[in-house]
Amino acid sequence: SCPFVYTWDGTDYRFAGEIYSGSIYKNLERHDYLRLPTYPGQESYRLKITNEAFEIQHTNLAELIVADHASDCDAVIDKYGRVLTLGDLQQPVIATNLINQDVTQQIREKDNLIYQTSSATGEYNLTDGLILQFPPAGNAATAKLAIRAKNSVMLDFMLGRFHDMFGSAYQYIMKMQGEQPREVLQQWMLDQGIPLSVSVKRNNAWEFTDFYNIAGPMAMKDDVLEIPLNGTENTPLEVKIEFGSFFWEIDYAAIDYSPRSVVSTFTIPLSSAVNEHGRDISRSLKGDDSKYYTQPTTADQAVVTFNLPAAAGPERTIYLHSKGWYELMRNPKGPHDKEYLLTFKQPGRFNQFVIEEIRKIEQTAAEIK
């Protein structure tokens, strides 16, 4: 998956989420912003970064972004590192999936009543998603789309099956892939619906605007994208969230048109960082530079602490700002079919592969019965 993050609540460590998910090549190294829980009376903050998968994880940076703000809004950080505020979240008037089924109740609240691709009909499309209709934007210049979602275990499993097809050439192919330009790697993922794409209906036609980064399969993640509005949007505002079938689980979606509220923001460098042997590793995690804290085994873990500033507002929100990438450690055997693998350059080909694999699993299950 990627590095796991746990936070100390004064008694024990609690799982908080994953960082820089999907950055499986050095060229995909990226910044990540993970919202952390806050605990009463904190003067310092302690967290643990662990490797719990067959990966080599390389973390370049670990710092906190602390946002103090008024009680009538929430502070959030988008994938660009911008601190935004949510002051008037509005639920969708109606939400349908791409085959026009009403799924409004599944995504109106943060309640783990999730929307995910269903196989109940026995019909499989390559892509799935939600069409959300929100109240009109009025004179707002931007719309902030807030979601709570995660990737599915199915995506994780199918990516493993895909990589196993590399056979004994796995290391060579992964090396060659890792040398591709970042833009090529990102476009391939978008073409297969692995990130969560967002489009807005303008002049009665869907227009791609941005995408949410891969969130990982282990925990729901709160995320936000700010969408510029230019007055050509349909009224009421219509937004489409699209992904490869079975790749995402969505718990919540809402829109916010409110202007930005005052926020006092502090970037907090770590005060200490030690590995599982008590060795100081703080130099590896301070600053966005060429130094990395590398975790090559599942025994590796780091405990990182931060000193918190005095509160500058009635409410406090804390994010872990990290940056890094990781290598998948697989050891498939046997030959690989080069011509077959080259077909995966086509948009939607990985999605087709997933559907084919699901049908094989269903057939095997039917034969066992």
Short mmCIF file of C-alpha atoms in Angstrom, two decimals:
data_model
loop_
_atom_site.label_atom_id
_atom_site.label_comp_id
_atom_site.label_asym_id
_atom_site.label_seq_id
_atom_site.Cartn_x
_atom_site.Cartn_y
_atom_site.Cartn_z
CA SER A 1 0.00 0.00 0.00
CA CYS A 2 2.32 2.79 1.29
CA PRO A 3 3.53 4.05 4.70
CA PHE A 4 0.98 3.80 7.51
CA VAL A 5 0.64 6.64 10.01
CA TYR A 6 -0.42 6.21 13.64
CA THR A 7 -0.96 9.04 16.15
CA TRP A 8 -0.38 8.91 19.92
CA ASP A 9 -3.56 9.73 21.87
CA GLY A 10 -1.87 9.76 25.28
CA THR A 11 -2.45 6.07 25.88
CA ASP A 12 -1.92 4.25 22.60
CA TYR A 13 -1.25 4.71 18.90
CA ARG A 14 -4.29 5.08 16.64
CA PHE A 15 -4.25 4.38 12.91
CA ALA A 16 -4.71 7.66 11.00
CA GLY A 17 -4.20 6.70 7.36
CA GLU A 18 -1.70 6.30 4.54
CA ILE A 19 0.64 8.78 2.85
CA TYR A 20 1.62 9.36 -0.81
CA SER A 21 -0.41 6.36 -1.99
CA GLY A 22 0.21 5.25 -5.56
CA SER A 23 3.68 6.81 -5.81
CA ILE A 24 5.28 3.54 -6.85
CA TYR A 25 8.08 5.12 -8.92
CA LYS A 26 10.59 7.84 -8.07
CA ASN A 27 9.10 9.92 -10.90
CA LEU A 28 5.73 9.79 -9.09
CA GLU A 29 7.10 11.11 -5.79
CA ARG A 30 4.62 13.64 -4.46
CA HIS A 31 3.53 15.78 -1.56
CA ASP A 32 0.74 14.38 0.61
CA TYR A 33 -1.53 16.06 3.14
CA LEU A 34 -3.13 13.74 5.69
CA ARG A 35 -5.56 15.14 8.22
CA LEU A 36 -4.72 14.01 11.74
CA PRO A 37 -6.92 13.80 14.83
CA THR A 38 -6.47 16.40 17.55
CA TYR A 39 -6.37 15.49 21.23
CA PRO A 40 -7.22 17.73 24.24
CA GLY A 41 -4.42 19.61 25.97
CA GLN A 42 -1.74 18.87 23.41
CA GLU A 43 1.52 20.79 23.68
CA SER A 44 3.33 18.30 21.47
CA TYR A 45 2.32 15.79 18.82
CA ARG A 46 3.71 12.30 18.37
CA LEU A 47 3.16 9.99 15.44
CA LYS A 48 4.58 6.78 14.08
CA ILE A 49 5.38 5.99 10.43
CA THR A 50 5.51 2.27 9.66
CA ASN A 51 6.14 -0.07 6.74
CA GLU A 52 3.61 -2.90 6.87
CA ALA A 53 3.77 -4.10 3.27
CA PHE A 54 6.30 -5.76 0.97
CA GLU A 55 7.74 -2.46 -0.15
CA ILE A 56 10.77 -0.25 0.18
CA GLN A 57 9.43 3.11 1.33
CA HIS A 58 11.33 6.38 0.89
CA THR A 59 10.04 9.35 2.90
CA ASN A 60 11.64 12.68 2.09
CA LEU A 61 9.76 15.01 4.41
CA ALA A 62 7.56 14.95 7.51
CA GLU A 63 6.23 18.16 9.03
CA LEU A 64 2.96 19.39 10.48
CA ILE A 65 0.72 22.13 9.13
CA VAL A 66 -1.35 23.55 11.97
CA ALA A 67 -4.37 25.72 11.12
CA ASP A 68 -6.16 27.69 13.84
CA HIS A 69 -9.52 29.10 12.84
CA ALA A 70 -12.99 30.14 13.94
CA SER A 71 -15.54 27.62 15.18
CA ASP A 72 -17.97 28.30 12.34
CA CYS A 73 -15.72 26.87 9.63
CA ASP A 74 -13.36 24.00 8.94
CA ALA A 75 -9.80 24.28 7.60
CA VAL A 76 -8.78 21.82 4.88
CA ILE A 77 -5.70 21.38 2.70
CA ASP A 78 -5.92 20.37 -0.95
CA LYS A 79 -3.35 18.37 -2.93
CA TYR A 80 -1.56 21.58 -3.92
CA GLY A 81 -0.90 22.45 -0.28
CA ARG A 82 -3.42 25.31 -0.23
CA VAL A 83 -5.25 25.92 3.04
CA LEU A 84 -8.96 26.35 2.29
CA THR A 85 -11.97 26.81 4.54
CA LEU A 86 -15.37 25.18 4.45
CA GLY A 87 -18.06 27.35 6.02
CA ASP A 88 -21.31 26.30 4.37
CA LEU A 89 -21.22 22.72 3.08
CA GLN A 90 -24.25 21.81 1.00
CA GLN A 91 -25.32 18.28 0.27
CA PRO A 92 -26.24 17.23 -3.27
CA VAL A 93 -29.90 17.69 -4.13
CA ILE A 94 -29.65 14.39 -5.95
CA ALA A 95 -26.85 11.97 -6.77
CA THR A 96 -27.05 9.27 -9.41
CA ASN A 97 -24.51 6.80 -10.69
CA LEU A 98 -23.59 6.51 -14.36
CA ILE A 99 -26.50 4.14 -15.05
CA ASN A 100 -28.93 6.65 -13.52
CA GLN A 101 -29.60 4.87 -10.21
CA ASP A 102 -30.37 7.20 -7.30
CA VAL A 103 -27.55 6.89 -4.74
CA THR A 104 -28.15 10.15 -2.85
CA GLN A 105 -28.51 8.52 0.58
CA GLN A 106 -25.18 6.73 0.30
CA ILE A 107 -23.13 9.90 -0.02
CA ARG A 108 -25.04 12.55 1.95
CA GLU A 109 -23.42 11.85 5.34
CA LYS A 110 -20.08 10.65 6.72
CA ASP A 111 -21.55 7.43 8.00
CA ASN A 112 -19.72 4.58 6.23
CA LEU A 113 -22.86 3.94 4.17
CA ILE A 114 -20.75 3.97 1.03
CA TYR A 115 -21.22 4.01 -2.69
CA GLN A 116 -19.24 1.35 -4.53
CA THR A 117 -19.58 -0.46 -7.84
CA SER A 118 -22.16 -3.24 -7.68
CA SER A 119 -22.06 -6.54 -9.53
CA ALA A 120 -25.70 -7.33 -8.68
CA THR A 121 -26.94 -6.87 -12.25
CA GLY A 122 -24.21 -9.05 -13.74
CA GLU A 123 -23.40 -6.23 -16.19
CA TYR A 124 -20.03 -4.56 -15.96
CA ASN A 125 -19.02 -1.18 -17.36
CA LEU A 126 -15.38 -0.10 -17.57
CA THR A 127 -16.07 3.08 -15.61
CA ASP A 128 -18.32 4.02 -12.72
CA GLY A 129 -19.03 7.27 -10.98
CA LEU A 130 -21.46 9.79 -9.57
CA ILE A 131 -23.32 12.69 -11.09
CA LEU A 132 -23.99 15.22 -8.34
CA GLN A 133 -26.49 18.04 -8.64
CA PHE A 134 -25.89 20.87 -6.18
CA PRO A 135 -27.79 24.08 -5.35
CA PRO A 136 -26.89 27.02 -7.64
CA ALA A 137 -23.53 28.70 -7.09
CA GLY A 138 -24.91 32.24 -7.26
CA ASN A 139 -22.06 34.74 -7.68
CA ALA A 140 -19.40 32.47 -6.20
CA ALA A 141 -16.05 32.45 -8.02
CA THR A 142 -15.14 28.96 -6.83
CA ALA A 143 -16.76 25.78 -5.59
CA LYS A 144 -14.96 23.58 -3.08
CA LEU A 145 -15.85 19.92 -3.58
CA ALA A 146 -15.32 18.00 -0.35
CA ILE A 147 -15.32 14.20 -0.34
CA ARG A 148 -14.62 11.30 1.98
CA ALA A 149 -13.41 8.28 0.02
CA LYS A 150 -10.79 5.60 -0.38
CA ASN A 151 -9.53 3.15 -2.95
CA SER A 152 -10.88 -0.38 -2.85
CA VAL A 153 -9.00 -3.51 -1.86
CA MET A 154 -10.10 -4.80 -5.28
CA LEU A 155 -7.88 -2.20 -7.00
CA ASP A 156 -4.93 -3.19 -4.81
CA PHE A 157 -5.53 -6.88 -5.58
CA MET A 158 -5.90 -6.37 -9.35
CA LEU A 159 -2.77 -4.22 -9.58
CA GLY A 160 -0.96 -7.13 -7.94
CA ARG A 161 -2.31 -9.54 -10.56
CA PHE A 162 -1.31 -7.13 -13.31
CA HIS A 163 2.26 -6.87 -12.01
CA ASP A 164 2.50 -10.65 -11.67
CA MET A 165 2.06 -10.90 -15.45
CA PHE A 166 5.51 -9.32 -15.82
CA GLY A 167 6.95 -12.69 -14.77
CA SER A 168 10.70 -12.93 -14.36
CA ALA A 169 11.07 -9.63 -16.24
CA TYR A 170 9.33 -7.81 -13.35
CA GLN A 171 12.39 -5.89 -12.12
CA TYR A 172 13.40 -4.87 -15.64
CA ILE A 173 9.89 -3.71 -16.63
CA MET A 174 9.40 -1.77 -13.40
CA LYS A 175 12.76 -0.06 -13.92
CA MET A 176 11.82 0.89 -17.48
CA GLN A 177 8.43 2.15 -16.36
CA GLY A 178 10.02 4.18 -13.60
CA GLU A 179 12.12 6.01 -16.18
CA GLN A 180 9.03 7.26 -18.02
CA PRO A 181 8.28 10.99 -17.63
CA ARG A 182 6.00 11.79 -14.71
CA GLU A 183 3.34 13.17 -17.08
CA VAL A 184 3.24 9.88 -19.02
CA LEU A 185 2.80 7.81 -15.85
CA GLN A 186 0.08 10.11 -14.52
CA GLN A 187 -1.77 10.11 -17.83
CA TRP A 188 -1.75 6.30 -17.94
CA MET A 189 -3.35 6.18 -14.50
CA LEU A 190 -5.96 8.75 -15.50
CA ASP A 191 -6.70 6.83 -18.71
CA GLN A 192 -7.43 3.72 -16.59
CA GLY A 193 -9.59 5.58 -14.05
CA ILE A 194 -7.29 4.93 -11.10
CA PRO A 195 -7.40 8.46 -9.63
CA LEU A 196 -10.80 10.05 -9.05
CA SER A 197 -11.54 12.40 -11.97
CA VAL A 198 -13.79 15.45 -11.60
CA SER A 199 -15.73 17.13 -14.41
CA VAL A 200 -18.17 20.05 -14.39
CA LYS A 201 -21.04 20.49 -16.83
CA ARG A 202 -20.53 23.74 -18.72
CA ASN A 203 -22.73 24.79 -21.62
CA ASN A 204 -24.41 21.36 -21.34
CA ALA A 205 -21.12 19.48 -21.94
CA TRP A 206 -18.86 17.76 -19.42
CA GLU A 207 -15.48 19.47 -18.95
CA PHE A 208 -12.65 17.75 -17.05
CA THR A 209 -11.34 20.01 -14.27
CA ASP A 210 -9.03 18.03 -11.98
CA PHE A 211 -8.57 14.77 -10.08
CA TYR A 212 -8.14 13.54 -6.53
CA ASN A 213 -4.92 11.68 -5.81
CA ILE A 214 -5.01 7.97 -5.00
CA ALA A 215 -6.04 7.60 -1.36
CA GLY A 216 -5.05 4.00 -0.62
CA PRO A 217 -7.33 1.16 0.50
CA MET A 218 -6.90 1.13 4.28
CA ALA A 219 -8.87 4.15 5.54
CA MET A 220 -11.38 6.72 4.33
CA LYS A 221 -9.68 10.03 3.56
CA ASP A 222 -11.19 13.51 3.63
CA ASP A 223 -10.12 15.48 0.58
CA VAL A 224 -11.07 18.64 -1.26
CA LEU A 225 -10.68 20.23 -4.69
CA GLU A 226 -11.33 23.88 -5.48
CA ILE A 227 -13.13 24.28 -8.80
CA PRO A 228 -12.99 27.68 -10.54
CA LEU A 229 -16.39 28.89 -11.78
CA ASN A 230 -16.62 31.06 -14.90
CA GLY A 231 -20.36 31.51 -15.29
CA THR A 232 -20.82 28.95 -18.05
CA GLU A 233 -21.74 26.17 -15.62
CA ASN A 234 -25.17 24.63 -15.78
CA THR A 235 -27.69 25.77 -13.17
CA PRO A 236 -27.98 24.00 -10.79
CA LEU A 237 -24.29 23.07 -10.67
CA GLU A 238 -23.61 19.55 -11.94
CA VAL A 239 -20.41 17.70 -11.06
CA LYS A 240 -19.29 14.27 -12.21
CA ILE A 241 -16.89 12.10 -10.21
CA GLU A 242 -15.61 9.23 -12.36
CA PHE A 243 -13.38 6.21 -11.76
CA GLY A 244 -12.66 2.73 -13.00
CA SER A 245 -15.35 0.27 -11.91
CA PHE A 246 -14.57 -1.31 -8.51
CA PHE A 247 -11.63 1.10 -7.89
CA TRP A 248 -13.15 3.51 -5.33
CA GLU A 249 -15.53 3.60 -2.36
CA ILE A 250 -17.21 6.96 -1.71
CA ASP A 251 -18.80 7.81 1.62
CA TYR A 252 -19.56 11.52 1.30
CA ALA A 253 -19.63 14.45 -1.13
CA ALA A 254 -20.65 18.08 -0.59
CA ILE A 255 -20.04 21.51 -2.10
CA ASP A 256 -19.06 24.80 -0.47
CA TYR A 257 -19.33 28.23 -2.15
CA SER A 258 -18.41 30.32 0.91
CA PRO A 259 -15.50 32.82 0.80
CA ARG A 260 -12.26 32.00 2.59
CA SER A 261 -12.27 32.66 6.34
CA VAL A 262 -9.30 33.89 8.36
CA VAL A 263 -6.89 31.11 9.27
CA SER A 264 -3.65 31.29 11.24
CA THR A 265 -1.32 28.72 9.73
CA PHE A 266 1.91 27.35 11.18
CA THR A 267 4.38 24.98 9.53
CA ILE A 268 5.95 22.90 12.31
CA PRO A 269 9.23 21.06 11.69
CA LEU A 270 9.84 17.90 13.65
CA SER A 271 11.56 18.20 17.02
CA SER A 272 12.80 14.60 17.03
CA ALA A 273 12.66 11.44 14.94
CA VAL A 274 14.04 8.04 15.90
CA ASN A 275 13.82 4.63 14.25
CA GLU A 276 12.98 1.29 15.86
CA HIS A 277 16.53 1.09 17.26
CA GLY A 278 16.34 4.54 18.83
CA ARG A 279 18.69 6.00 16.20
CA ASP A 280 18.25 9.66 15.29
CA ILE A 281 16.85 9.96 11.75
CA SER A 282 15.65 13.57 11.94
CA ARG A 283 18.02 14.76 9.19
CA SER A 284 16.36 12.39 6.73
CA LEU A 285 12.88 13.78 7.37
CA LYS A 286 13.62 17.50 7.71
CA GLY A 287 13.20 19.49 4.55
CA ASP A 288 12.31 18.68 0.95
CA ASP A 289 15.76 17.63 -0.19
CA SER A 290 17.81 14.65 -1.40
CA LYS A 291 17.86 12.92 2.01
CA TYR A 292 15.34 10.12 2.61
CA TYR A 293 14.26 7.99 5.52
CA THR A 294 14.13 4.57 3.86
CA GLN A 295 12.13 1.67 5.29
CA PRO A 296 13.15 -1.54 3.45
CA THR A 297 11.41 -4.07 5.73
CA THR A 298 8.20 -4.48 7.70
CA ALA A 299 10.23 -4.14 10.91
CA ASP A 300 11.07 -0.52 10.13
CA GLN A 301 9.25 2.27 11.93
CA ALA A 302 9.90 5.84 12.95
CA VAL A 303 8.53 7.78 15.92
CA VAL A 304 8.35 11.49 15.11
CA THR A 305 7.48 14.28 17.53
CA PHE A 306 6.56 17.94 17.03
CA ASN A 307 6.24 20.89 19.41
CA LEU A 308 2.91 22.65 18.94
CA PRO A 309 2.48 26.45 19.09
CA ALA A 310 -0.01 28.16 21.37
CA ALA A 311 -3.50 28.26 19.87
CA ALA A 312 -4.33 31.34 17.77
CA GLY A 313 -8.02 30.54 17.43
CA PRO A 314 -10.84 28.56 19.06
CA GLU A 315 -10.47 25.57 16.71
CA ARG A 316 -7.35 23.72 15.58
CA THR A 317 -6.86 21.45 12.57
CA ILE A 318 -3.64 19.47 12.06
CA TYR A 319 -2.28 17.94 8.87
CA LEU A 320 0.78 15.80 8.26
CA HIS A 321 2.64 17.14 5.25
CA SER A 322 4.84 14.41 3.83
CA LYS A 323 6.60 13.68 0.58
CA GLY A 324 7.94 10.40 -0.75
CA TRP A 325 7.61 7.33 -2.95
CA TYR A 326 7.87 3.55 -2.60
CA GLU A 327 8.93 0.44 -4.51
CA LEU A 328 6.69 -2.61 -4.77
CA MET A 329 8.59 -5.77 -3.86
CA ARG A 330 7.17 -8.64 -5.89
CA ASN A 331 8.94 -11.69 -7.28
CA PRO A 332 6.78 -13.23 -10.02
CA LYS A 333 8.21 -16.13 -12.00
CA GLY A 334 7.98 -17.41 -15.54
CA PRO A 335 7.77 -15.75 -18.96
CA HIS A 336 5.81 -12.65 -19.88
CA ASP A 337 3.75 -11.94 -22.98
CA LYS A 338 5.23 -8.70 -24.30
CA GLU A 339 2.62 -8.16 -27.00
CA TYR A 340 -0.21 -8.68 -24.53
CA LEU A 341 1.34 -6.30 -22.00
CA LEU A 342 1.74 -3.62 -24.67
CA THR A 343 -2.06 -3.57 -25.08
CA PHE A 344 -2.24 -1.99 -21.61
CA LYS A 345 -1.03 1.28 -23.12
CA GLN A 346 -4.57 1.72 -24.44
CA PRO A 347 -6.99 3.83 -22.36
CA GLY A 348 -9.34 1.60 -20.37
CA ARG A 349 -7.34 -1.59 -21.03
CA PHE A 350 -6.55 -2.15 -17.34
CA ASN A 351 -10.26 -1.68 -16.57
CA GLN A 352 -11.11 -4.34 -19.15
CA PHE A 353 -8.53 -6.65 -17.55
CA VAL A 354 -10.16 -6.17 -14.14
CA ILE A 355 -13.59 -7.10 -15.50
CA GLU A 356 -12.10 -10.17 -17.22
CA GLU A 357 -10.47 -11.27 -13.95
CA ILE A 358 -13.70 -10.75 -11.98
CA ARG A 359 -15.58 -12.94 -14.45
CA LYS A 360 -12.93 -15.67 -14.06
CA ILE A 361 -13.33 -15.53 -10.29
CA GLU A 362 -17.12 -15.73 -10.61
CA GLN A 363 -16.85 -18.71 -12.94
CA THR A 364 -14.50 -20.52 -10.57
CA ALA A 365 -16.84 -19.85 -7.65
CA ALA A 366 -19.81 -21.16 -9.65
CA GLU A 367 -17.91 -24.35 -10.52
CA ILE A 368 -17.04 -24.95 -6.87
CA LYS A 369 -20.73 -24.70 -5.93
#
